[in-house]
CSV table of C-alpha atoms in Angstrom, one decimal:
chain,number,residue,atom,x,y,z
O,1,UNK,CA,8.6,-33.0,-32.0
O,2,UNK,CA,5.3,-31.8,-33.2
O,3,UNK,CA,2.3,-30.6,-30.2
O,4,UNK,CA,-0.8,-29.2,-30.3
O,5,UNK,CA,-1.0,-25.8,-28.3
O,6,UNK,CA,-4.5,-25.0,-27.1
O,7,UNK,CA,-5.6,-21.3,-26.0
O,8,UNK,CA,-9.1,-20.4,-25.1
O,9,UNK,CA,-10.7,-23.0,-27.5
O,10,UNK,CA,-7.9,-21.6,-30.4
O,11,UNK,CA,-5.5,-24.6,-31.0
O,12,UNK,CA,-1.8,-24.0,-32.9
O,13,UNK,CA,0.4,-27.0,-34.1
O,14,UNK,CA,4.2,-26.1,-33.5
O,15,UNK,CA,7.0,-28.1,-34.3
O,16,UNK,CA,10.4,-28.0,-31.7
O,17,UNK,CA,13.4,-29.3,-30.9
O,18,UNK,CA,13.8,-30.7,-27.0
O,19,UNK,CA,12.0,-32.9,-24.6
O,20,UNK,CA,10.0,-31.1,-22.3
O,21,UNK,CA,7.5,-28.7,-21.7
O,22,UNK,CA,10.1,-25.6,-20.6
O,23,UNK,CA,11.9,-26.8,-24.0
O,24,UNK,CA,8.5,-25.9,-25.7
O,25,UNK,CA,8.3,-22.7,-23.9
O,26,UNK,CA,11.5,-21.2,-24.4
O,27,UNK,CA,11.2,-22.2,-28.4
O,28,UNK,CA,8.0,-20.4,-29.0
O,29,UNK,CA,8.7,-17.7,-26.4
O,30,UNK,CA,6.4,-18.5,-23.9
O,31,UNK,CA,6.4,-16.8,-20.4
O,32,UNK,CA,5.6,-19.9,-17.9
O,33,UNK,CA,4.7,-17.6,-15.5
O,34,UNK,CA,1.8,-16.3,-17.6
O,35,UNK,CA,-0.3,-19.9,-17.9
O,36,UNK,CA,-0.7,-22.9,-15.8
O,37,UNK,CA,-0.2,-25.7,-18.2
O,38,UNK,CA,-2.4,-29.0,-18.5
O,39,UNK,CA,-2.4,-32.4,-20.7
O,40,UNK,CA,-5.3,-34.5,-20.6
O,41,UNK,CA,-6.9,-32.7,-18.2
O,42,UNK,CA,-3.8,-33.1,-15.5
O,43,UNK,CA,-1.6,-29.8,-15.0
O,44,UNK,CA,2.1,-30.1,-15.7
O,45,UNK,CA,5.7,-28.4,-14.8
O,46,UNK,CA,8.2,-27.3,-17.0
O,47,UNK,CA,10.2,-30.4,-16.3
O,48,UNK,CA,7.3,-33.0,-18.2
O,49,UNK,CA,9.0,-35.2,-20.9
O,50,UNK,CA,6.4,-34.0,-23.7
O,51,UNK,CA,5.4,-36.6,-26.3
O,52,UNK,CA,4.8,-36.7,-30.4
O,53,UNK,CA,1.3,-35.4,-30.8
O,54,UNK,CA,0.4,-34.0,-27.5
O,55,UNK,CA,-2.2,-31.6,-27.1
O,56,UNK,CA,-1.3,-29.0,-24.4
O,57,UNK,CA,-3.7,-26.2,-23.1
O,58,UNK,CA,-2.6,-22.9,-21.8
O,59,UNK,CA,-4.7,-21.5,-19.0
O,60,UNK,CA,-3.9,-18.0,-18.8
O,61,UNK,CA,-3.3,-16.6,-15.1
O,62,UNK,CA,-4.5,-13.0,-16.0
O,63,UNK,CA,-8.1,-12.8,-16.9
O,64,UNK,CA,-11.3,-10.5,-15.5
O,65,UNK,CA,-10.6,-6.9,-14.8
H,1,UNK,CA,9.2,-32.9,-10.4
H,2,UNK,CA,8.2,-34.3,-7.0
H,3,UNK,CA,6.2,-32.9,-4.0
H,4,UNK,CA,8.0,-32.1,-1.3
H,5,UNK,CA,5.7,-33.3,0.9
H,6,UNK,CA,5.0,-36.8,-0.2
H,7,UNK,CA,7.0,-37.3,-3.6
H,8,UNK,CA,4.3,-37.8,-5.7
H,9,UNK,CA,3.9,-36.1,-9.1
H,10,UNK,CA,3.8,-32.1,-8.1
H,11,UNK,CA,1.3,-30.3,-10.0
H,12,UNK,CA,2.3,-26.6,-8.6
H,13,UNK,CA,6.1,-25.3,-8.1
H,14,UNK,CA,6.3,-22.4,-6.4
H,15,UNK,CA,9.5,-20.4,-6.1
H,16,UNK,CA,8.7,-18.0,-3.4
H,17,UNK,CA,8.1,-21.1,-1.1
H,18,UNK,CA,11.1,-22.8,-2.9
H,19,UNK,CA,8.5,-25.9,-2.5
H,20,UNK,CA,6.4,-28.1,-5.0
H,21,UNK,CA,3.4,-30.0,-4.7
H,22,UNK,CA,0.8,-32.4,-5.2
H,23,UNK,CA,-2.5,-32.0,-5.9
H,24,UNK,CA,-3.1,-33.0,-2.1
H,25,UNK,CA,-0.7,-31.1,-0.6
H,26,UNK,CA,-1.5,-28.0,-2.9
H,27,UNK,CA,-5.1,-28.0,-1.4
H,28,UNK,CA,-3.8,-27.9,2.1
H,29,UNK,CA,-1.3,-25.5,2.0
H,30,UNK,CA,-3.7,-23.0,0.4
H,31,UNK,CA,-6.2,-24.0,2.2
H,32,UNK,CA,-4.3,-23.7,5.4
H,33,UNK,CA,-3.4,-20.1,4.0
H,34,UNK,CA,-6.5,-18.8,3.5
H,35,UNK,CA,-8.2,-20.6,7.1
H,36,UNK,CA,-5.4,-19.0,9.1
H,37,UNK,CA,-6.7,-15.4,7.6
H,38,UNK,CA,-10.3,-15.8,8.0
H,39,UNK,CA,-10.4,-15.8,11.5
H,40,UNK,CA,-9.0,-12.0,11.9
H,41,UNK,CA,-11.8,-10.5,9.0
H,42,UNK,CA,-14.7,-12.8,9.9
H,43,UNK,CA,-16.6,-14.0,12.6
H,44,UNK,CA,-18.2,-17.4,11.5
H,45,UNK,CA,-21.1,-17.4,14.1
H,46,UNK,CA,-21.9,-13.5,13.8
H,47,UNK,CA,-20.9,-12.6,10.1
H,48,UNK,CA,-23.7,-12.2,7.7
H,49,UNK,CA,-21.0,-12.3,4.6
H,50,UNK,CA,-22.0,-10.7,1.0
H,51,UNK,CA,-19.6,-12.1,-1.5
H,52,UNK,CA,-18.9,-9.9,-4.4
H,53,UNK,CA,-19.1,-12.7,-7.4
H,54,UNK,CA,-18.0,-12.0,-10.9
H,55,UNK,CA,-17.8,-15.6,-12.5
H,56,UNK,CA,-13.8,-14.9,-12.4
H,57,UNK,CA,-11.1,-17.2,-10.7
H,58,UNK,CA,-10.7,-15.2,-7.9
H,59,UNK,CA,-14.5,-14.5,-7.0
H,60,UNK,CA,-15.5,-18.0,-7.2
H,61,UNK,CA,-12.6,-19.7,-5.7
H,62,UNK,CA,-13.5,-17.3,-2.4
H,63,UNK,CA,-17.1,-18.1,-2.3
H,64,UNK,CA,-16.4,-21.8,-2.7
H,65,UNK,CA,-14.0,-21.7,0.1
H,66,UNK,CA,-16.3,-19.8,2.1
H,67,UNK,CA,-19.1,-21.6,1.4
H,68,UNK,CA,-16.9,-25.2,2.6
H,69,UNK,CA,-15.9,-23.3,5.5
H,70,UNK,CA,-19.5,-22.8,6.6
H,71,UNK,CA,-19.6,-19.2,6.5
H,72,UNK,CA,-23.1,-17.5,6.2
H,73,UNK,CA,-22.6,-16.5,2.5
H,74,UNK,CA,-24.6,-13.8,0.1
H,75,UNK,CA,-23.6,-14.1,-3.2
H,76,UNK,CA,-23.7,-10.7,-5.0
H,77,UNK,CA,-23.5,-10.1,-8.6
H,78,UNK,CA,-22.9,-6.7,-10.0
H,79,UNK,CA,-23.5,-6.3,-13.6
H,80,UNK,CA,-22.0,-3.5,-14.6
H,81,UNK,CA,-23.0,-3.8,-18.4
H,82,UNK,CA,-20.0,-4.5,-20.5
H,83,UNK,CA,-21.3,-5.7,-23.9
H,84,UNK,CA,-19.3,-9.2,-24.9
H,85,UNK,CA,-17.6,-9.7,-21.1
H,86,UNK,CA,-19.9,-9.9,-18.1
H,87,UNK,CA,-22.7,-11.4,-20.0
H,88,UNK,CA,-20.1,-14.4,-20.7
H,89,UNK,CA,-18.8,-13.9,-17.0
H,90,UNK,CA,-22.3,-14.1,-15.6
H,91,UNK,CA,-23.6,-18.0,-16.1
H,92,UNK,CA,-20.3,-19.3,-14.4
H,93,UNK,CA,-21.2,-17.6,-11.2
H,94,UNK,CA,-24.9,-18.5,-11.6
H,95,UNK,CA,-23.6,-22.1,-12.2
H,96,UNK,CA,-21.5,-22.4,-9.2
H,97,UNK,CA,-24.1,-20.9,-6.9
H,98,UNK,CA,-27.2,-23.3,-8.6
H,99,UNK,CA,-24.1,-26.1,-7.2
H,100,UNK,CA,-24.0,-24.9,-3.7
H,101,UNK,CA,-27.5,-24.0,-3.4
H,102,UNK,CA,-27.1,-20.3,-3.2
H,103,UNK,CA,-29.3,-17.3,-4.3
H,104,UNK,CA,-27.4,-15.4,-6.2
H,105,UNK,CA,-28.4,-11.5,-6.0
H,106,UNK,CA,-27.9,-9.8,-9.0
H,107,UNK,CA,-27.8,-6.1,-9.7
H,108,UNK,CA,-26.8,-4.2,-12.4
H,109,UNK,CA,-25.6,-0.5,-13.4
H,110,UNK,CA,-28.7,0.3,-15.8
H,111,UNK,CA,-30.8,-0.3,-13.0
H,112,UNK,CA,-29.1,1.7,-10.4
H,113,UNK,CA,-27.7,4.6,-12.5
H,114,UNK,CA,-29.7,4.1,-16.0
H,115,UNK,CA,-27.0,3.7,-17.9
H,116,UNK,CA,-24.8,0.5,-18.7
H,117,UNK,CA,-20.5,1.3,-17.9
H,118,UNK,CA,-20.5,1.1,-21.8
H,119,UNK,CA,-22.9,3.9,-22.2
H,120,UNK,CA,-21.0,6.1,-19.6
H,121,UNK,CA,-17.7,5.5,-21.4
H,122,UNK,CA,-19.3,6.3,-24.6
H,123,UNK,CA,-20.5,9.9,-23.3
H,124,UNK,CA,-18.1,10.6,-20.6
H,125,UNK,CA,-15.1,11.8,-20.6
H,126,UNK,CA,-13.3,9.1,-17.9
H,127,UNK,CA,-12.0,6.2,-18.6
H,128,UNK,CA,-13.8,3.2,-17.9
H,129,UNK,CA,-12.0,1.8,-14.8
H,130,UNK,CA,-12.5,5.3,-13.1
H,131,UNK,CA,-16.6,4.8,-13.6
H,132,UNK,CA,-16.3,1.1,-12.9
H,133,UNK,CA,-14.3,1.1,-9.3
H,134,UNK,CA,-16.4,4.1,-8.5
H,135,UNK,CA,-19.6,2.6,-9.2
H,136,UNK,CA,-19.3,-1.0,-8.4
H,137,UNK,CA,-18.0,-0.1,-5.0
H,138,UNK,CA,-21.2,2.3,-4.3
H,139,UNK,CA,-23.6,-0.6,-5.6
H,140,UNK,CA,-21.9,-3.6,-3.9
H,141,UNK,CA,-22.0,-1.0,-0.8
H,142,UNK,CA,-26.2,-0.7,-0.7
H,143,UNK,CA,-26.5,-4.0,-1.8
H,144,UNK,CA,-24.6,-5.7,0.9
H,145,UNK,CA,-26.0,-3.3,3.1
H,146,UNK,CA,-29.9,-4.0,1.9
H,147,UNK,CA,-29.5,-7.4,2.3
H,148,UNK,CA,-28.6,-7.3,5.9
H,149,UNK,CA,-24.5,-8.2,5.3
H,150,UNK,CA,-22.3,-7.2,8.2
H,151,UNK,CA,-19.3,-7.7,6.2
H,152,UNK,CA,-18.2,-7.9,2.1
H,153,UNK,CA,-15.9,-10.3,1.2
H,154,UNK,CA,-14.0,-9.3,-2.1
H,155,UNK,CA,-12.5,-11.4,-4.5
H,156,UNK,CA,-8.6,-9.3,-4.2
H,157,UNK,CA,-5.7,-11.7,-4.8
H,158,UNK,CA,-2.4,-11.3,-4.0
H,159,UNK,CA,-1.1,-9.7,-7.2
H,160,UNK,CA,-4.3,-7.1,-6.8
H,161,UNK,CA,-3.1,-5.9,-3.6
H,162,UNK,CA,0.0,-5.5,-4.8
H,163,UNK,CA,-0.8,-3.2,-7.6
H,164,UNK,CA,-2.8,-1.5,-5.5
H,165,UNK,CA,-0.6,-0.5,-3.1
H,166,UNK,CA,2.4,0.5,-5.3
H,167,UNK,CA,-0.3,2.2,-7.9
H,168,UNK,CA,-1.4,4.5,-4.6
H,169,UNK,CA,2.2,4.7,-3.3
H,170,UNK,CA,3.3,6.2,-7.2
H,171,UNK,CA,0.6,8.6,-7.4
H,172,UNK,CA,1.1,9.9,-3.3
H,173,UNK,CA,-2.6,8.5,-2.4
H,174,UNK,CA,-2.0,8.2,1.4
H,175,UNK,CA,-5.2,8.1,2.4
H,176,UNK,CA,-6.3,5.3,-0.2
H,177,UNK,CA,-3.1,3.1,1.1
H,178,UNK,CA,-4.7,4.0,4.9
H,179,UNK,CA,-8.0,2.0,3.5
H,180,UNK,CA,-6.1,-0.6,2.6
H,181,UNK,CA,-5.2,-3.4,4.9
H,182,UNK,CA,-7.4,-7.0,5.4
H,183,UNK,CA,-10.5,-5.4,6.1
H,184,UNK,CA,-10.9,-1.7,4.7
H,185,UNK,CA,-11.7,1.1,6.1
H,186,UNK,CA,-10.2,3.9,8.3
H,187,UNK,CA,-13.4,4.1,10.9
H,188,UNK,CA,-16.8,2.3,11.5
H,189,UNK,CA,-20.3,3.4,10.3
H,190,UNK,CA,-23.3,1.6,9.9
H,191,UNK,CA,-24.0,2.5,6.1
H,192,UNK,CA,-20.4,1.2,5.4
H,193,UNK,CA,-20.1,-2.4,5.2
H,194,UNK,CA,-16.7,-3.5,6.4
H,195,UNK,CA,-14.6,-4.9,2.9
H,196,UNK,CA,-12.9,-7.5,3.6
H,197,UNK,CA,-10.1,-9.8,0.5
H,198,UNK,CA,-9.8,-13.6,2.2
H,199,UNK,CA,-7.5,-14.4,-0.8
H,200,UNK,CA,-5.2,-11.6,-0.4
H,201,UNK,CA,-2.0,-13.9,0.3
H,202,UNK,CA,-2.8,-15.7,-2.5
H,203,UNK,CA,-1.5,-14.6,-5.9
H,204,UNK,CA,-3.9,-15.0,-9.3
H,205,UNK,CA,-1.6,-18.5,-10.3
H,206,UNK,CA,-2.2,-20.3,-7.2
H,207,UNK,CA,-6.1,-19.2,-7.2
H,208,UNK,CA,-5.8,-20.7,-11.0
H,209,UNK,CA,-4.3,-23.8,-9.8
H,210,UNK,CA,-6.8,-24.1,-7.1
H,211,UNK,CA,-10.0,-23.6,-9.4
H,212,UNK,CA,-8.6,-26.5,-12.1
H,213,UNK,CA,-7.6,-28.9,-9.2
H,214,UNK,CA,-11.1,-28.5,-7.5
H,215,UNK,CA,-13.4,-28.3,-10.6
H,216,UNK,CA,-14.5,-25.0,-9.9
H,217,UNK,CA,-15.0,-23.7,-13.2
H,218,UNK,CA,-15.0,-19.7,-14.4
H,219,UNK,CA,-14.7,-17.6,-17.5
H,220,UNK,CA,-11.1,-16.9,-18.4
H,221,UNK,CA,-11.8,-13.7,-20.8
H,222,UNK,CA,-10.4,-10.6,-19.8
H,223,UNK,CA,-12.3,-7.4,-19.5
H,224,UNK,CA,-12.5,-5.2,-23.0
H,225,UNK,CA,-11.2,-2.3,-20.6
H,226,UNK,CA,-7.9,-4.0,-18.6
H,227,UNK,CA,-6.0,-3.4,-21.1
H,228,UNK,CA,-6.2,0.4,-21.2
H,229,UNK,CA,-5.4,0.5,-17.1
H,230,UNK,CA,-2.4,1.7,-15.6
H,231,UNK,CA,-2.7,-1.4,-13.9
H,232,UNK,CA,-1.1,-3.5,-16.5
H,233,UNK,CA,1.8,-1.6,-16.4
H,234,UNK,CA,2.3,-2.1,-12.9
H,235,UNK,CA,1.6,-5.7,-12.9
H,236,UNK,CA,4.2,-5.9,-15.5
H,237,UNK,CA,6.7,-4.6,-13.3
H,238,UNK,CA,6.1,-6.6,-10.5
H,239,UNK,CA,5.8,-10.0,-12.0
H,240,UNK,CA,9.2,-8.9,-13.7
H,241,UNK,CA,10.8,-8.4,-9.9
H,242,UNK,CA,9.1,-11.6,-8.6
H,243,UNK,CA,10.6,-13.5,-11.5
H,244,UNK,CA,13.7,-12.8,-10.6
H,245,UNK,CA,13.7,-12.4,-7.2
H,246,UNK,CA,10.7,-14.8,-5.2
H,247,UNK,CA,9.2,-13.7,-2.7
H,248,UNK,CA,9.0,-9.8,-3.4
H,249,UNK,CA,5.1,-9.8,-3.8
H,250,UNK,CA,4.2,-11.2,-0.3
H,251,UNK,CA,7.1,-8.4,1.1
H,252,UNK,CA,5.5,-5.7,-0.3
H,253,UNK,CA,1.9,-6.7,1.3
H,254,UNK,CA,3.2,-7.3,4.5
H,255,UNK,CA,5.5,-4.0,4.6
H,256,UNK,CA,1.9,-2.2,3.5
H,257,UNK,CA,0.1,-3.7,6.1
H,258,UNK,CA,2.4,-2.1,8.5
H,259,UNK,CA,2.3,0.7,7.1
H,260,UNK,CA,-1.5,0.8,6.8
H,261,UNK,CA,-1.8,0.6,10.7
H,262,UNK,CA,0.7,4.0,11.4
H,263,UNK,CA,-1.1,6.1,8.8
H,264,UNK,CA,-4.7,5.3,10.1
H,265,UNK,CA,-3.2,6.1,13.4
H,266,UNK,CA,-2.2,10.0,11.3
H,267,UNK,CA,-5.1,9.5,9.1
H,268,UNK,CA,-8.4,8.9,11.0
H,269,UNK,CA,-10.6,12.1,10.4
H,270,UNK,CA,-12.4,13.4,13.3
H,271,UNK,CA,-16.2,13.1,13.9
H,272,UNK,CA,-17.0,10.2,11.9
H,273,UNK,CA,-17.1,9.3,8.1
H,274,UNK,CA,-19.0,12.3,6.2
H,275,UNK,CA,-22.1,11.8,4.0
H,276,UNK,CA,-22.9,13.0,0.5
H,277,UNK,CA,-24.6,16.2,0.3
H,278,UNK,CA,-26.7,14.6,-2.6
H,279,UNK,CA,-27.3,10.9,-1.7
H,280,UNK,CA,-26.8,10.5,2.2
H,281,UNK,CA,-23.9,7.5,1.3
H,282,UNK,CA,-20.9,7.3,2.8
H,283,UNK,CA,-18.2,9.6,1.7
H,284,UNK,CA,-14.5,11.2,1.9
H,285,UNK,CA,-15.9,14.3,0.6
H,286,UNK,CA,-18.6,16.2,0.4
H,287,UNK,CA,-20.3,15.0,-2.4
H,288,UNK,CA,-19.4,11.1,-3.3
H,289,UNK,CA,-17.3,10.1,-6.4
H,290,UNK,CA,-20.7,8.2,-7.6
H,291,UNK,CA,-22.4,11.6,-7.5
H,292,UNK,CA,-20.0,13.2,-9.1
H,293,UNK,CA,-19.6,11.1,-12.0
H,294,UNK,CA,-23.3,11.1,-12.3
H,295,UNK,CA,-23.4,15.1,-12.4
H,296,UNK,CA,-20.8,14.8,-15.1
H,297,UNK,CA,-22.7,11.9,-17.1
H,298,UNK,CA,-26.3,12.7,-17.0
């Protein structure tokens, strides 16, 4: 399945084998607990069925000082 | 994944809680967190309450909150001049208060000290988070103080605390883990405003999840400097620990709050807080940390 990963305006397309977002995350060596994930503007778990052509935004948890 | 309160489609899974949950049901458990706090830092008839903005997460998510709860609210900005960060930081917190129909006080290290933080890192010898905390506590200090605030509410989440207290526990800082605690401090004085962090149960994700589900928009850069702070390695420890075992963050504030009220008990140096010798602030010695940084700098 190929997505579109978005991070602070910077978007990455990335191809991987599964169905969901944790599948995504453990392929590209993601650490969920570092971002809050959203699609379309609605946040999602690591148990979303992900789809052909998604666009997914990380929103990093760590930011300021 | 399901809510467990009403089975709709859970937006936030939280392991420590072993509980997920709607957008709805998000908003009220944090919500109820952060109401059943307020009550033991704040006095919402009484309190005149300077909030320490940044245009961060954690800053505007607390003066929102505050704000809703009808709190008497001060928004205070400190710029502490750090070229390519807080002037990006700086129109989200002027944004939110333009929304809630706020005056939003700003200040700014050039104007208090004559010199922005990146200046003072340039010619001092310190590192920049030693001239920032030092600094930005003095100025939110008088600010809060000129404007007539009777307490200052902080932006501290969870995971802040928790560094914190494990960064003053490794280096044998008693007395700093003695002004810990809700509301900071070891003894009253009038030039001291009382500190006090109404997000401190929460941790930085759930403040995240918070902002996006209520619109509250802030900058999500990170500050040039983080990444040179002992902090980080700390943080990266923790969030290791709570990975694997939930629950260990919250235990380690709670266990530190106890702790906070047997050392002030030990800790409480007679005849008041001291002032400095050279500005007349409050001080643990006697001349302050922002006097000393400024013999060094200028």
């Amino acid at each position: 399945m190929r997505v579109t990963l978005s991070l602070r305006g910077e978007k990455k397309e990335v191809e991987f084998s599964g169905r969901t977002l944790g599948d995504l995350l453990s392929s590209q060596g993601i650490n969920p607990e570092e971002y809050v994930f959203s699609r379309n503007g609605e946040l999602i778990l690591a148990d979303e069925p992900l789809h052909d052509g998604d666009e997914i935004k990380l929103v990093p948890v760590v930011s300021g000082g | 994944m399901k809510c467990s309160k009403c089975g709709a489609k859970a937006v936030a899974w939280l392991p420590a809680s072993n509980a997920a949950y709607c957008k709805k049901h998000f908003n009220y458990y944090y919500e109820r967190k952060v109401k059943r706090l307020l009550p033991k830092m704040l006095d919402q008839k009484k309190d005149v309450v300077g909030v320490g903005v940044s245009g961060g997460k954690d800053s505007l998510v607390m003066l929102w909150l505050l704000h809703k709860n009808r709190f008497n609210v001060v928004p205070i900005l400190v710029d502490e001049g750090i070229k390519g960060y807080r002037d990006k930081t700086i129109p989200y917190a002027e944004k939110l208060c333009r929304e809630l129909g706020l005056e939003l006080h700003k200040v700014s290290f050039r104007e208090e000290y004559g010199k922005t933080l990146d200046e003072m890192v340039k010619e001092g010898g310190r590192n920049a988070c030693s001239y920032c905390g030092v600094f930005r506590r003095d100025l939110l200090n008088k600010t809060a103080r000129r404007l007539g605030c009777t307490k200052l509410a902080i932006g501290h989440n969870l995971d802040d605390e928790v560094q914190s207290v494990l960064m003053n526990f490794f280096r044998g800082e008693l007395e700093r883990i003695a002004r810990g605690g809700p509301v900071t401090g070891i003894i009253e004085d009038p030039k001291f405003v009382p500190r006090v962090k109404p997000l401190r149960m929460c941790s930085e994700k759930e403040n995240v999840i918070y902002a996006l589900i209520n619109g509250i928009e802030y900058s999500d850069i990170e500050c040039p400097y983080a990444t040179t702070a002992y902090r980080g390695v700390v943080r990266d420890a923790v969030n290791m620990i709570e990975s694997r075992y939930p629950g260990t963050k919250i235990s380690i504030l709670r266990t530190s709050d106890r702790l906070v009220e047997i050392l002030r008990r030990e800790l409480k140096p007679e005849g008041g807080l001291r002032y400095c010798s050279e500005c007349g602030e409050p001080s643990a010695e006697k001349v302050c940390k922002a006097c000393q940084f400024r013999n060094e700098i200028f």
